[in-house]
CSV table of C-alpha atoms in Angstrom, one decimal:
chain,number,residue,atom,x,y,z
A,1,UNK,CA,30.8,-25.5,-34.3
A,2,UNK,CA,28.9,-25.2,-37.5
A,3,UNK,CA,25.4,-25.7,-35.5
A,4,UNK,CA,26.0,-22.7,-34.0
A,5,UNK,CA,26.1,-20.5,-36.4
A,6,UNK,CA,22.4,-20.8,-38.2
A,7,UNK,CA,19.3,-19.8,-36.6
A,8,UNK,CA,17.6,-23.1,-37.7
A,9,UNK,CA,14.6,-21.7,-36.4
A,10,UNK,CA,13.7,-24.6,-33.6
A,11,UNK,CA,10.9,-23.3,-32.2
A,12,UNK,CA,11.1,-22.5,-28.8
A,13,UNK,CA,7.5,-22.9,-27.7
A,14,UNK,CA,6.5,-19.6,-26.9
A,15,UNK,CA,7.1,-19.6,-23.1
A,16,UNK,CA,10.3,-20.1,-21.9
A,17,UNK,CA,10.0,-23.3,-19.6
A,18,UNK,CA,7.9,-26.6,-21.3
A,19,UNK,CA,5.3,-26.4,-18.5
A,20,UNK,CA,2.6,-23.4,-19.3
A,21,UNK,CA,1.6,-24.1,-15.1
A,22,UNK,CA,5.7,-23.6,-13.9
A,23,UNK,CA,5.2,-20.5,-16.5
A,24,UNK,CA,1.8,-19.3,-14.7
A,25,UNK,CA,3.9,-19.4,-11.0
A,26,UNK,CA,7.1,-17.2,-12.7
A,27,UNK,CA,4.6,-15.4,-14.1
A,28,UNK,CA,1.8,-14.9,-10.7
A,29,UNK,CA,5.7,-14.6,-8.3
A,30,UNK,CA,7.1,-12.0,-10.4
A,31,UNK,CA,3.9,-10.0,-9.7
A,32,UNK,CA,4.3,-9.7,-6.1
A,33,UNK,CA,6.2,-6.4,-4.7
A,34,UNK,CA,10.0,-6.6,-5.1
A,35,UNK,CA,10.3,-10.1,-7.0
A,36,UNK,CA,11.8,-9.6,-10.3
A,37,UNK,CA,11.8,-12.3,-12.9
A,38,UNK,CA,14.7,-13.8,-12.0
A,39,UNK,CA,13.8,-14.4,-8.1
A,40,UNK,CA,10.3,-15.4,-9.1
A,41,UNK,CA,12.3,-18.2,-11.2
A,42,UNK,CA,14.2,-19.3,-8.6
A,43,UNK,CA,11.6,-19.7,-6.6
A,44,UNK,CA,8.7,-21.1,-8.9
A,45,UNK,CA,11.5,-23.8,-9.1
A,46,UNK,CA,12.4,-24.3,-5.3
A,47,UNK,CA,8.7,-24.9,-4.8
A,48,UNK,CA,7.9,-27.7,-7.4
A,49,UNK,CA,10.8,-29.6,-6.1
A,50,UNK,CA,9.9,-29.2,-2.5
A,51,UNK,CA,6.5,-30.1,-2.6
A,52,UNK,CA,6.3,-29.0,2.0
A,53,UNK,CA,7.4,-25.6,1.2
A,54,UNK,CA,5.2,-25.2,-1.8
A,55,UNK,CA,1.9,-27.0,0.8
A,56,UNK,CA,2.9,-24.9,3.6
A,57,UNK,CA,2.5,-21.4,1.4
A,58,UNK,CA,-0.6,-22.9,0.0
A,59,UNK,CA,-1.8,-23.2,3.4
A,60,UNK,CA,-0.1,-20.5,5.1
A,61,UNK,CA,-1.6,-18.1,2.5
A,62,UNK,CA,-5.0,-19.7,2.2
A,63,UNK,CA,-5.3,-19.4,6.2
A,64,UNK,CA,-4.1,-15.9,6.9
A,65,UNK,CA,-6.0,-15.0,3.8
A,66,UNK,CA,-9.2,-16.0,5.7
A,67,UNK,CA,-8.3,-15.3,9.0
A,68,UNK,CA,-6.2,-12.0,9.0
A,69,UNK,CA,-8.7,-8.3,8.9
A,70,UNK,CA,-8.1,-4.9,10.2
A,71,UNK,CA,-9.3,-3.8,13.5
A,72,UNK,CA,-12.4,-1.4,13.2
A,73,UNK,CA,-11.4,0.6,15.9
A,74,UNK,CA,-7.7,1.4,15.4
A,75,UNK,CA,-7.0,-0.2,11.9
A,76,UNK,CA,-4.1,-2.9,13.1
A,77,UNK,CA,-3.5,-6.7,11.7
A,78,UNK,CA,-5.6,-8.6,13.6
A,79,UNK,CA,-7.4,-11.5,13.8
A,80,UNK,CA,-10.1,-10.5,16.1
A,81,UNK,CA,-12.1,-7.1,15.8
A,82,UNK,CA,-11.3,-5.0,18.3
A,83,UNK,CA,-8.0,-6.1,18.3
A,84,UNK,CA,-6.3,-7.0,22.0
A,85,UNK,CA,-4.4,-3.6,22.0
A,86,UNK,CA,-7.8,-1.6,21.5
A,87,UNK,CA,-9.7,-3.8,24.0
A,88,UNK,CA,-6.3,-4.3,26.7
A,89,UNK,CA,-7.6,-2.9,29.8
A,90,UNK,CA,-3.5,-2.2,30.2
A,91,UNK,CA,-2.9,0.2,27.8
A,92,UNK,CA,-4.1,4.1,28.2
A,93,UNK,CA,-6.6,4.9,25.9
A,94,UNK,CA,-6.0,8.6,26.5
A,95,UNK,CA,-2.9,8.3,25.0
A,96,UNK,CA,-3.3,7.7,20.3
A,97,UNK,CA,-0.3,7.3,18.2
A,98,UNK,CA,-1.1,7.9,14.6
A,99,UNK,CA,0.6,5.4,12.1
A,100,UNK,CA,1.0,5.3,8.6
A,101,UNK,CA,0.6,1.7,7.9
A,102,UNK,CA,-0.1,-1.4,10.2
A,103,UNK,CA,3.6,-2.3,10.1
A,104,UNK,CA,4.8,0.8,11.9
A,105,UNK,CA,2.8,-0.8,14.6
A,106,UNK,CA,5.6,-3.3,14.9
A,107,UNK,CA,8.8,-1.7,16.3
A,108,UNK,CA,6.7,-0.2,19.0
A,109,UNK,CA,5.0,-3.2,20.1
A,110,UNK,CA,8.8,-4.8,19.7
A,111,UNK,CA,10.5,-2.1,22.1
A,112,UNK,CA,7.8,-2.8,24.6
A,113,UNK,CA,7.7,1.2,26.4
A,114,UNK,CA,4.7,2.3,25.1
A,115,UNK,CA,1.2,1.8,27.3
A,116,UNK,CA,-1.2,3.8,25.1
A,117,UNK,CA,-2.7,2.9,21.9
A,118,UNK,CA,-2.5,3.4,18.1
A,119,UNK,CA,-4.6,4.7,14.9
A,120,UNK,CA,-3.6,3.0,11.5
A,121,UNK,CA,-4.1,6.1,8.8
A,122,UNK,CA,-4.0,3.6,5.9
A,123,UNK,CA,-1.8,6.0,4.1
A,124,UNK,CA,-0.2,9.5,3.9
A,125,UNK,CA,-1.4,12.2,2.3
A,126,UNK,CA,-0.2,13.2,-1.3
A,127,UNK,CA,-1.8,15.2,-3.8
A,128,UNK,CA,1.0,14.0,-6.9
A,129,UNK,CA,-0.8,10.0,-6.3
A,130,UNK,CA,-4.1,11.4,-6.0
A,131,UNK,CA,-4.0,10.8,-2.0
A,132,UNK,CA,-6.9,13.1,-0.5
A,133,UNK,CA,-7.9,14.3,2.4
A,134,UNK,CA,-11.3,12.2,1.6
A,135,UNK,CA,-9.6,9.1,1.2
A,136,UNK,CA,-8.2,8.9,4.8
A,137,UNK,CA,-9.7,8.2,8.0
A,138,UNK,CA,-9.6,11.5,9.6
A,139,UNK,CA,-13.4,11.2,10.3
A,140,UNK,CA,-12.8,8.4,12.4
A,141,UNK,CA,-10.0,9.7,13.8
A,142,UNK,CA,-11.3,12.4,15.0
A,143,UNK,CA,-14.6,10.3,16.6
A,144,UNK,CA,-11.8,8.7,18.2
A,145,UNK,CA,-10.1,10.7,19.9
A,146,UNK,CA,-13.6,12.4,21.4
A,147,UNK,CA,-14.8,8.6,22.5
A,148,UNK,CA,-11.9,7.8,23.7
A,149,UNK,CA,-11.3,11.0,25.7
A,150,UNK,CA,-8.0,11.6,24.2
A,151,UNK,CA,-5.2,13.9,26.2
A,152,UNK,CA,-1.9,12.9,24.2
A,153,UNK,CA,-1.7,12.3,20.3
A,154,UNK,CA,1.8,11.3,19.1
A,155,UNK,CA,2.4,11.7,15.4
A,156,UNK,CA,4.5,9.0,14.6
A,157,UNK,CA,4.9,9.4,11.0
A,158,UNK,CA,7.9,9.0,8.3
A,159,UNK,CA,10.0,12.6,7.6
A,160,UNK,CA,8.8,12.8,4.3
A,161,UNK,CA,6.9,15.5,2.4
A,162,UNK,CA,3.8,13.5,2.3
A,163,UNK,CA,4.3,12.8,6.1
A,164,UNK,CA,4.6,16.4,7.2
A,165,UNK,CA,2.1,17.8,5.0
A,166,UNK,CA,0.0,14.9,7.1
A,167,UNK,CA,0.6,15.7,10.3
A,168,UNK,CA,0.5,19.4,9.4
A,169,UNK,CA,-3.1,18.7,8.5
A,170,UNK,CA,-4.2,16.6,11.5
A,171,UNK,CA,-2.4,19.4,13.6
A,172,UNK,CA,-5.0,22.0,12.5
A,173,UNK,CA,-7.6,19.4,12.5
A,174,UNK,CA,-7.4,18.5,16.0
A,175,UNK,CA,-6.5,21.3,17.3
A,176,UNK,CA,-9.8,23.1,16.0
A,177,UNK,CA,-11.8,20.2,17.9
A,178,UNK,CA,-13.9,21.5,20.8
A,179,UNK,CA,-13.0,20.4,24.3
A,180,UNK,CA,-14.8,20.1,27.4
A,181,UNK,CA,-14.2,22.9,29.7
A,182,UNK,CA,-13.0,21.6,32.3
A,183,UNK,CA,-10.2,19.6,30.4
A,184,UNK,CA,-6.7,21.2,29.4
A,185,UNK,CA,-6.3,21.3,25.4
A,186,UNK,CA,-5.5,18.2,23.6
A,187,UNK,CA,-1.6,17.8,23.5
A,188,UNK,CA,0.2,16.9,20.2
A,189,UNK,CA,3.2,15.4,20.2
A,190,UNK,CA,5.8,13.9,17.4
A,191,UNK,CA,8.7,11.6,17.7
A,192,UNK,CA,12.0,13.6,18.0
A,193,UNK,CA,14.2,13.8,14.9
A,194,UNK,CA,18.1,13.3,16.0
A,195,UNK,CA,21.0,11.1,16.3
A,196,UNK,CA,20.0,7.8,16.0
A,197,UNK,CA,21.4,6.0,19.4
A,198,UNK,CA,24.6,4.2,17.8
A,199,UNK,CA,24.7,6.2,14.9
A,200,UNK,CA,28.6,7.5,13.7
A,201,UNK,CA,28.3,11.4,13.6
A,202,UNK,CA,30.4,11.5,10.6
A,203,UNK,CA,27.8,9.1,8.8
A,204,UNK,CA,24.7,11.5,9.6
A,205,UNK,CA,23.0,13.4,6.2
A,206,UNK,CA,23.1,16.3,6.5
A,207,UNK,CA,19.7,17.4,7.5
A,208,UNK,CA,19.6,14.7,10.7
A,209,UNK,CA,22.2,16.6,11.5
A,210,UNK,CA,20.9,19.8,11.3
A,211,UNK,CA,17.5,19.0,12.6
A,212,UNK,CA,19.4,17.4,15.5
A,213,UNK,CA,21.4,20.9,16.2
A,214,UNK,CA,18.1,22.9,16.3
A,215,UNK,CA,16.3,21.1,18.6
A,216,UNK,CA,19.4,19.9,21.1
A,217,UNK,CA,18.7,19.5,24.6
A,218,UNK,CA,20.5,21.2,28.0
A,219,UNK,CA,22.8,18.9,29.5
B,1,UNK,CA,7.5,12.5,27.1
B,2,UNK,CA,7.7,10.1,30.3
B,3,UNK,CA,6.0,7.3,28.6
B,4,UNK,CA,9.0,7.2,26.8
B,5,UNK,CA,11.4,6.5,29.7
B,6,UNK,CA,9.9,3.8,31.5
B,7,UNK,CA,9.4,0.7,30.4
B,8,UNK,CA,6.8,-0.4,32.0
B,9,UNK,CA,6.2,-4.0,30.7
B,10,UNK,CA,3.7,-4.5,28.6
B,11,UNK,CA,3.8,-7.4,26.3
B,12,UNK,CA,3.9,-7.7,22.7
B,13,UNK,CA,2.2,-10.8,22.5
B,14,UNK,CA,5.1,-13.3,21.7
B,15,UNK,CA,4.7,-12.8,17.6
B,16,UNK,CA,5.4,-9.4,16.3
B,17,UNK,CA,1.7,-9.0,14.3
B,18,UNK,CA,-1.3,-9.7,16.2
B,19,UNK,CA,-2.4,-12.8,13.9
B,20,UNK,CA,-0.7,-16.2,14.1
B,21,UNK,CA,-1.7,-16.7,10.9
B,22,UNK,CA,0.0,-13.7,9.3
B,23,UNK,CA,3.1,-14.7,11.5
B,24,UNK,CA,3.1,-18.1,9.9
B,25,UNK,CA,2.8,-16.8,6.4
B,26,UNK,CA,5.3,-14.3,7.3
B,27,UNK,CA,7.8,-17.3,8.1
B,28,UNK,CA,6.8,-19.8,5.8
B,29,UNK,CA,7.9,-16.9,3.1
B,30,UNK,CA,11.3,-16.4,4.8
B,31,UNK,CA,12.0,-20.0,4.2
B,32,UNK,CA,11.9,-19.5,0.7
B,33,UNK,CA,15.5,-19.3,-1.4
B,34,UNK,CA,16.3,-15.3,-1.3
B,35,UNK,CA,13.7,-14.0,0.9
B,36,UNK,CA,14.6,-12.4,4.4
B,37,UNK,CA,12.5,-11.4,7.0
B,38,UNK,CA,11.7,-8.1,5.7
B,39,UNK,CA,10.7,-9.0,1.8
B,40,UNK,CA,8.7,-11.8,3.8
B,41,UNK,CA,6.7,-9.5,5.3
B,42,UNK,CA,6.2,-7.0,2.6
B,43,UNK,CA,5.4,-9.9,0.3
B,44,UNK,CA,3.0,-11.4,3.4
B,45,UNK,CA,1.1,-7.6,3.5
B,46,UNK,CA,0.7,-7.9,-0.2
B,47,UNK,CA,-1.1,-11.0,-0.1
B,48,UNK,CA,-3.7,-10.5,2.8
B,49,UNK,CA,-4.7,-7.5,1.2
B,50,UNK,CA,-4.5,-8.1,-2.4
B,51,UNK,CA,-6.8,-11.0,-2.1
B,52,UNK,CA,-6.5,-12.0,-5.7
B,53,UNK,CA,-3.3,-11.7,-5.6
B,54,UNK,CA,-3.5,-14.5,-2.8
B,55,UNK,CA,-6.1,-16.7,-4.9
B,56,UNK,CA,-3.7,-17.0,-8.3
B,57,UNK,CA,-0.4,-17.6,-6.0
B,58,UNK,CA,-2.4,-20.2,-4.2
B,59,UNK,CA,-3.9,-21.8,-7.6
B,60,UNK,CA,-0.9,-21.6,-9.4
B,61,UNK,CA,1.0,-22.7,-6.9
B,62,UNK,CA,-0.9,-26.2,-6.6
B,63,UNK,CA,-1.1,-26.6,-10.1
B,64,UNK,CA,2.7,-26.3,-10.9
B,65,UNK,CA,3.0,-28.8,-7.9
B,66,UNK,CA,0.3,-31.2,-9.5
B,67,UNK,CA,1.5,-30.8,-13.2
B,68,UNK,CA,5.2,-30.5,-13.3
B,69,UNK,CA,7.5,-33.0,-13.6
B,70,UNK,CA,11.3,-33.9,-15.0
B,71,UNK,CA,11.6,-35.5,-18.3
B,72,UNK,CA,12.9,-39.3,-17.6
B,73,UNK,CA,15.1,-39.5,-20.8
B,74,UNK,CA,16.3,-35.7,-20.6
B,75,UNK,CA,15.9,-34.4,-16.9
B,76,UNK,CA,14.3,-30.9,-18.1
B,77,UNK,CA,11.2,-29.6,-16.8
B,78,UNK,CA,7.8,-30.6,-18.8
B,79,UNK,CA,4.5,-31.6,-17.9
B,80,UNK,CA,4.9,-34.7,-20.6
B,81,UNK,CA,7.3,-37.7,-19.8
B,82,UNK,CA,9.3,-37.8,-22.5
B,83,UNK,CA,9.3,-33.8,-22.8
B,84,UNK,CA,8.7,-32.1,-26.1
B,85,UNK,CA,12.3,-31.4,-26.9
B,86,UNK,CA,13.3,-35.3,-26.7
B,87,UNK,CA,10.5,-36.5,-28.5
B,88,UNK,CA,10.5,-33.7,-31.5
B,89,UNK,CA,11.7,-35.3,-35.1
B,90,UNK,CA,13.2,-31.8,-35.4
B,91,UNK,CA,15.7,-31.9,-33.1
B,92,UNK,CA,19.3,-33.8,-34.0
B,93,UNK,CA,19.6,-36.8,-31.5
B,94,UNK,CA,23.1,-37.0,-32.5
B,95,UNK,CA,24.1,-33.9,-31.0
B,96,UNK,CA,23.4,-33.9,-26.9
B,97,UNK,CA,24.3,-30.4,-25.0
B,98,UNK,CA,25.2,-31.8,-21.2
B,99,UNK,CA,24.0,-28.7,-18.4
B,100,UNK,CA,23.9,-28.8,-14.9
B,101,UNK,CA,20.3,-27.4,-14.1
B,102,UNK,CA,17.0,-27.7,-15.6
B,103,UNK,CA,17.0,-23.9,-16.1
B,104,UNK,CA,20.2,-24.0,-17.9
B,105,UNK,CA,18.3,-25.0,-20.7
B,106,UNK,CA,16.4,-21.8,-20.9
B,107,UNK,CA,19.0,-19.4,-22.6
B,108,UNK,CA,19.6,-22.1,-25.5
B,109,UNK,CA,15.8,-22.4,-25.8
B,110,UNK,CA,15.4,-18.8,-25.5
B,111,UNK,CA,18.3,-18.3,-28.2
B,112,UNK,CA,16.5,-20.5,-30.8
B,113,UNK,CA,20.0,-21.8,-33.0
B,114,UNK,CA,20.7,-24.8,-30.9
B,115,UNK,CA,19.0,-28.2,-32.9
B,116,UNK,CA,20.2,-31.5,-30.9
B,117,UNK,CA,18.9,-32.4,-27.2
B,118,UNK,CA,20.0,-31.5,-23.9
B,119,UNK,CA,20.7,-33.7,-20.9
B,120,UNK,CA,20.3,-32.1,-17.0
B,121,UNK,CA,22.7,-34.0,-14.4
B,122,UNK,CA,21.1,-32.3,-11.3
B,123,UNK,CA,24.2,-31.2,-10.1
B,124,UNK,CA,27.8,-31.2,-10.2
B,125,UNK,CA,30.4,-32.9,-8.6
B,126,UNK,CA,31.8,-31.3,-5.6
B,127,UNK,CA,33.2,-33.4,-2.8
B,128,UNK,CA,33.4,-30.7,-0.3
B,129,UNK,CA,29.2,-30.4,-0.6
B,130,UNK,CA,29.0,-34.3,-0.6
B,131,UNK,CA,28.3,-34.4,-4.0
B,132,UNK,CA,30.3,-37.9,-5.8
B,133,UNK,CA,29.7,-39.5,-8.8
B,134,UNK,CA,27.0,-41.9,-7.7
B,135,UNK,CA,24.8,-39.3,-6.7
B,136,UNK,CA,24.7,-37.9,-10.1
B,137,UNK,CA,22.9,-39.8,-13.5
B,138,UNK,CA,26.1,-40.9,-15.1
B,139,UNK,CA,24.7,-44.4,-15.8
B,140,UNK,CA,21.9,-43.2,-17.5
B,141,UNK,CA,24.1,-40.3,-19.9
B,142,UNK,CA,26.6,-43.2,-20.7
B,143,UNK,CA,22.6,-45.5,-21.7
B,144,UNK,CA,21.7,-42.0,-23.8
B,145,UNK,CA,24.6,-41.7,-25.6
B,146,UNK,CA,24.8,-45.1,-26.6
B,147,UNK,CA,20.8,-45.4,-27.5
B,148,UNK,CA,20.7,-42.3,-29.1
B,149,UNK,CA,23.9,-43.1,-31.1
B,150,UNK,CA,25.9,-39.4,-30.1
B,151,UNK,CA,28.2,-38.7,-32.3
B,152,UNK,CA,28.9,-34.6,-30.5
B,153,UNK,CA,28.8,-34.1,-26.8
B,154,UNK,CA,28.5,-30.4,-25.5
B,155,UNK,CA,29.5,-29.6,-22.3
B,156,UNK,CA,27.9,-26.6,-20.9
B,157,UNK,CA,28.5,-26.6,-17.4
B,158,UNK,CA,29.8,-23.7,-14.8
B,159,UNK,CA,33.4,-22.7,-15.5
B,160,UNK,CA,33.6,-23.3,-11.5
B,161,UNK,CA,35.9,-26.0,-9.8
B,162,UNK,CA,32.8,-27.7,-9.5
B,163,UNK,CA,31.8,-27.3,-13.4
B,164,UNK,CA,35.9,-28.1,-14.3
B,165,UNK,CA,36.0,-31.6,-12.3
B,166,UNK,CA,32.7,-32.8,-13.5
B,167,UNK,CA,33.8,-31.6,-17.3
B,168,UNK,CA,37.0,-33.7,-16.9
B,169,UNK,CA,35.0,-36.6,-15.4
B,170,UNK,CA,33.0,-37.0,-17.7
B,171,UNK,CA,35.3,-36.6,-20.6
B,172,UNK,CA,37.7,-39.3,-19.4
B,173,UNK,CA,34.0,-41.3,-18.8
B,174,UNK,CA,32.5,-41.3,-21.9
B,175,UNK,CA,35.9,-41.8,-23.9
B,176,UNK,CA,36.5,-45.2,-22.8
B,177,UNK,CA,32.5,-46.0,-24.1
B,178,UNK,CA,33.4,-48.9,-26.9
B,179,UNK,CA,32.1,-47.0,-30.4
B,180,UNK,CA,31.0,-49.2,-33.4
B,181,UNK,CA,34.3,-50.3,-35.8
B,182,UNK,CA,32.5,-48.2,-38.9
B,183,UNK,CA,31.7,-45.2,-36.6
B,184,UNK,CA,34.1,-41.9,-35.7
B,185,UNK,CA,35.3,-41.7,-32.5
B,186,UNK,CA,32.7,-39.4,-30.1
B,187,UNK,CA,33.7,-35.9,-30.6
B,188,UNK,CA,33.4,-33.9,-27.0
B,189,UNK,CA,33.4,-30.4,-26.9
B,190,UNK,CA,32.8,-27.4,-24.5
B,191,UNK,CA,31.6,-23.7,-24.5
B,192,UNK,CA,34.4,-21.3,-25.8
B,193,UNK,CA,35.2,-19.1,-22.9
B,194,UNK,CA,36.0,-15.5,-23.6
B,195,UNK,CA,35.1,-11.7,-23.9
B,196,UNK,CA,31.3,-11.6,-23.8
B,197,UNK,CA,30.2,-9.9,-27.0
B,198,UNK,CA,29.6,-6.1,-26.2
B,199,UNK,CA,31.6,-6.6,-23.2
B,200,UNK,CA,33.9,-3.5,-22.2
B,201,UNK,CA,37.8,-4.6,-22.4
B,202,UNK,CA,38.6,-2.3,-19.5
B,203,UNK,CA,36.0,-4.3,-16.8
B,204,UNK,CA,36.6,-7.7,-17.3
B,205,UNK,CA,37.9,-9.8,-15.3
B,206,UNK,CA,41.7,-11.2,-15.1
B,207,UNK,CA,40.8,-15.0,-15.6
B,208,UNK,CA,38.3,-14.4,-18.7
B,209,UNK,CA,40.7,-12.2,-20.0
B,210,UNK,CA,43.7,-14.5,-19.4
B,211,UNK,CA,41.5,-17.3,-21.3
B,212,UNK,CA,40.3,-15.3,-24.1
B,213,UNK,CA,44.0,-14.8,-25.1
B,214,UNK,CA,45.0,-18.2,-24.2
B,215,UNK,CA,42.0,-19.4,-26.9
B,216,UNK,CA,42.5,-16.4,-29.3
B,217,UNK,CA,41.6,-17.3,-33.1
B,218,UNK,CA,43.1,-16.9,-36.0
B,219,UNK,CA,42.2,-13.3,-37.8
């Protein structure tokens, strides 16, 4: 086809879509974490042509926006500060599992075994992103667990570098706290590292593996 | 650890997040085209902490919804009824490219050398989805064509069963349209199908392959 083969140069109007506001929602989607361009299109375009699913996000954001803050005490998603695990009379507060991030909250709280409660860190340290020791909550952490009369802390953190070097440092920050006399020394716990329940032994990396060979258990 | 063994019951509150409202936007996300429950709730994080973040998607959210609409003569998306691309002096009437979606028309937009108009049918026909011919704007293509006095139709649909039976419908449709004694019959055409340019020999597929022989041209 002959019209195929010159550029006649028929503008395209700069943006790619003829509405600069369907333009402004690919634009403001393909901002948030893990939307590419693509999905953000997809999705700018499911919303304009169901106008429920584009009210309910408008509302849905607009109300947990407002409603939704972070629990002064232990740093969880809630919407009332203290939140009900830092105020449950249920759950032991001698007993403080350290967290990276609210969400690691979540599979605990799912599973349903555990009575104590929980300290959100915010973050991990990392001295290549500029993570510092000052720009954790270790100061509050440690208030904490004096307050609260602490026995147990479980360090529930990811495997990574940044989460060892983490609890490393809360390790030999708690451990240097001073403890009345007639209490035995705080106890500092992490998850185990092993075999995942389910998991096919050929599957396993490498280090699993080997982490799960040094600390095996008698039968 | 003994905490670990027992379960001993306590709740987690129905919803896995201590806020309703975080659990709604959580859900009203996963509603959304591509989005499972974990990009839901990364995306929901995002939002009740980035509060700007919130504010644009909320903003631009409404305003797509308030200002987008579909051209009447065209189908494409535009926030003026008739969009810029029927109404432009520029653009060949003669010449009408036929797509499925309104986003179809991006890549010949984006691509600048195409200079007649498009028309969106919304769909395609697929009997097995419930899709037939009346639920399609075949009434209103056969009204364009006729107005706008076509004298090249472009099909540029899918090459899917879907895409073939609604090409071949509409071929056999708008061949029977009564043309003017002093005019040339209407000329339909489609997309050449074929090796994508830059496309590696050695990974494509059998049927593209099979075509692109099938259609080879003359050196």
């Amino acid at each position: 086809m002959e019209h195929s083969r010159n550029n006649n140069g028929v503008a395209n109007d700069g943006g790619e879509f003829q509405s600069p506001a369907l333009e402004r929602l690919v634009r403001s989607l393909s901002r948030l974490p893990g939307l590419g361009r693509k999905s953000a299109t997809r999705l700018a375009l499911h919303l304009v042509s169901e106008s429920a699913a584009a009210e309910e996000l408008v509302e849905s954001t607009a109300q947990a926006c407002e409603q939704v803050c972070h629990c002064g005490r232990c740093g969880a998603i809630t919407e009332q500060d203290p939140c009900r695990i830092c105020t449950s009379e249920r759950r032991d507060p001698k007993l403080l599992c350290i967290v990276a991030t609210p969400v690691d909250i979540l599979p605990f709280e799912k599973a349903g075994f555990y009575r104590g409660r929980y300290f959100v860190l915010g973050g991990l340290l990392s001295p290549l992103d500029g993570v510092r020791a000052e720009d954790l909550p270790f100061g509050r952490l440690v208030e904490r667990v004096r307050l609260d009369g602490v026995d147990e802390v479980i360090i529930a953190l990811d495997s990574s570098v940044e989460g060892e070097t983490t609890a490393l440092y809360m390790q030999r920050l708690l451990q240097e706290l001073p403890r009345d006399s007639d209490r035995d020394a705080l106890h500092m716990t992490r998850l185990a590292t092993g075999i995942p329940v389910g998991g096919a032994l050929a599957y396993i990396d490498e280090v699993t593996l080997q982490r799960a060979f040094q600390f095996r258990r008698d039968f």
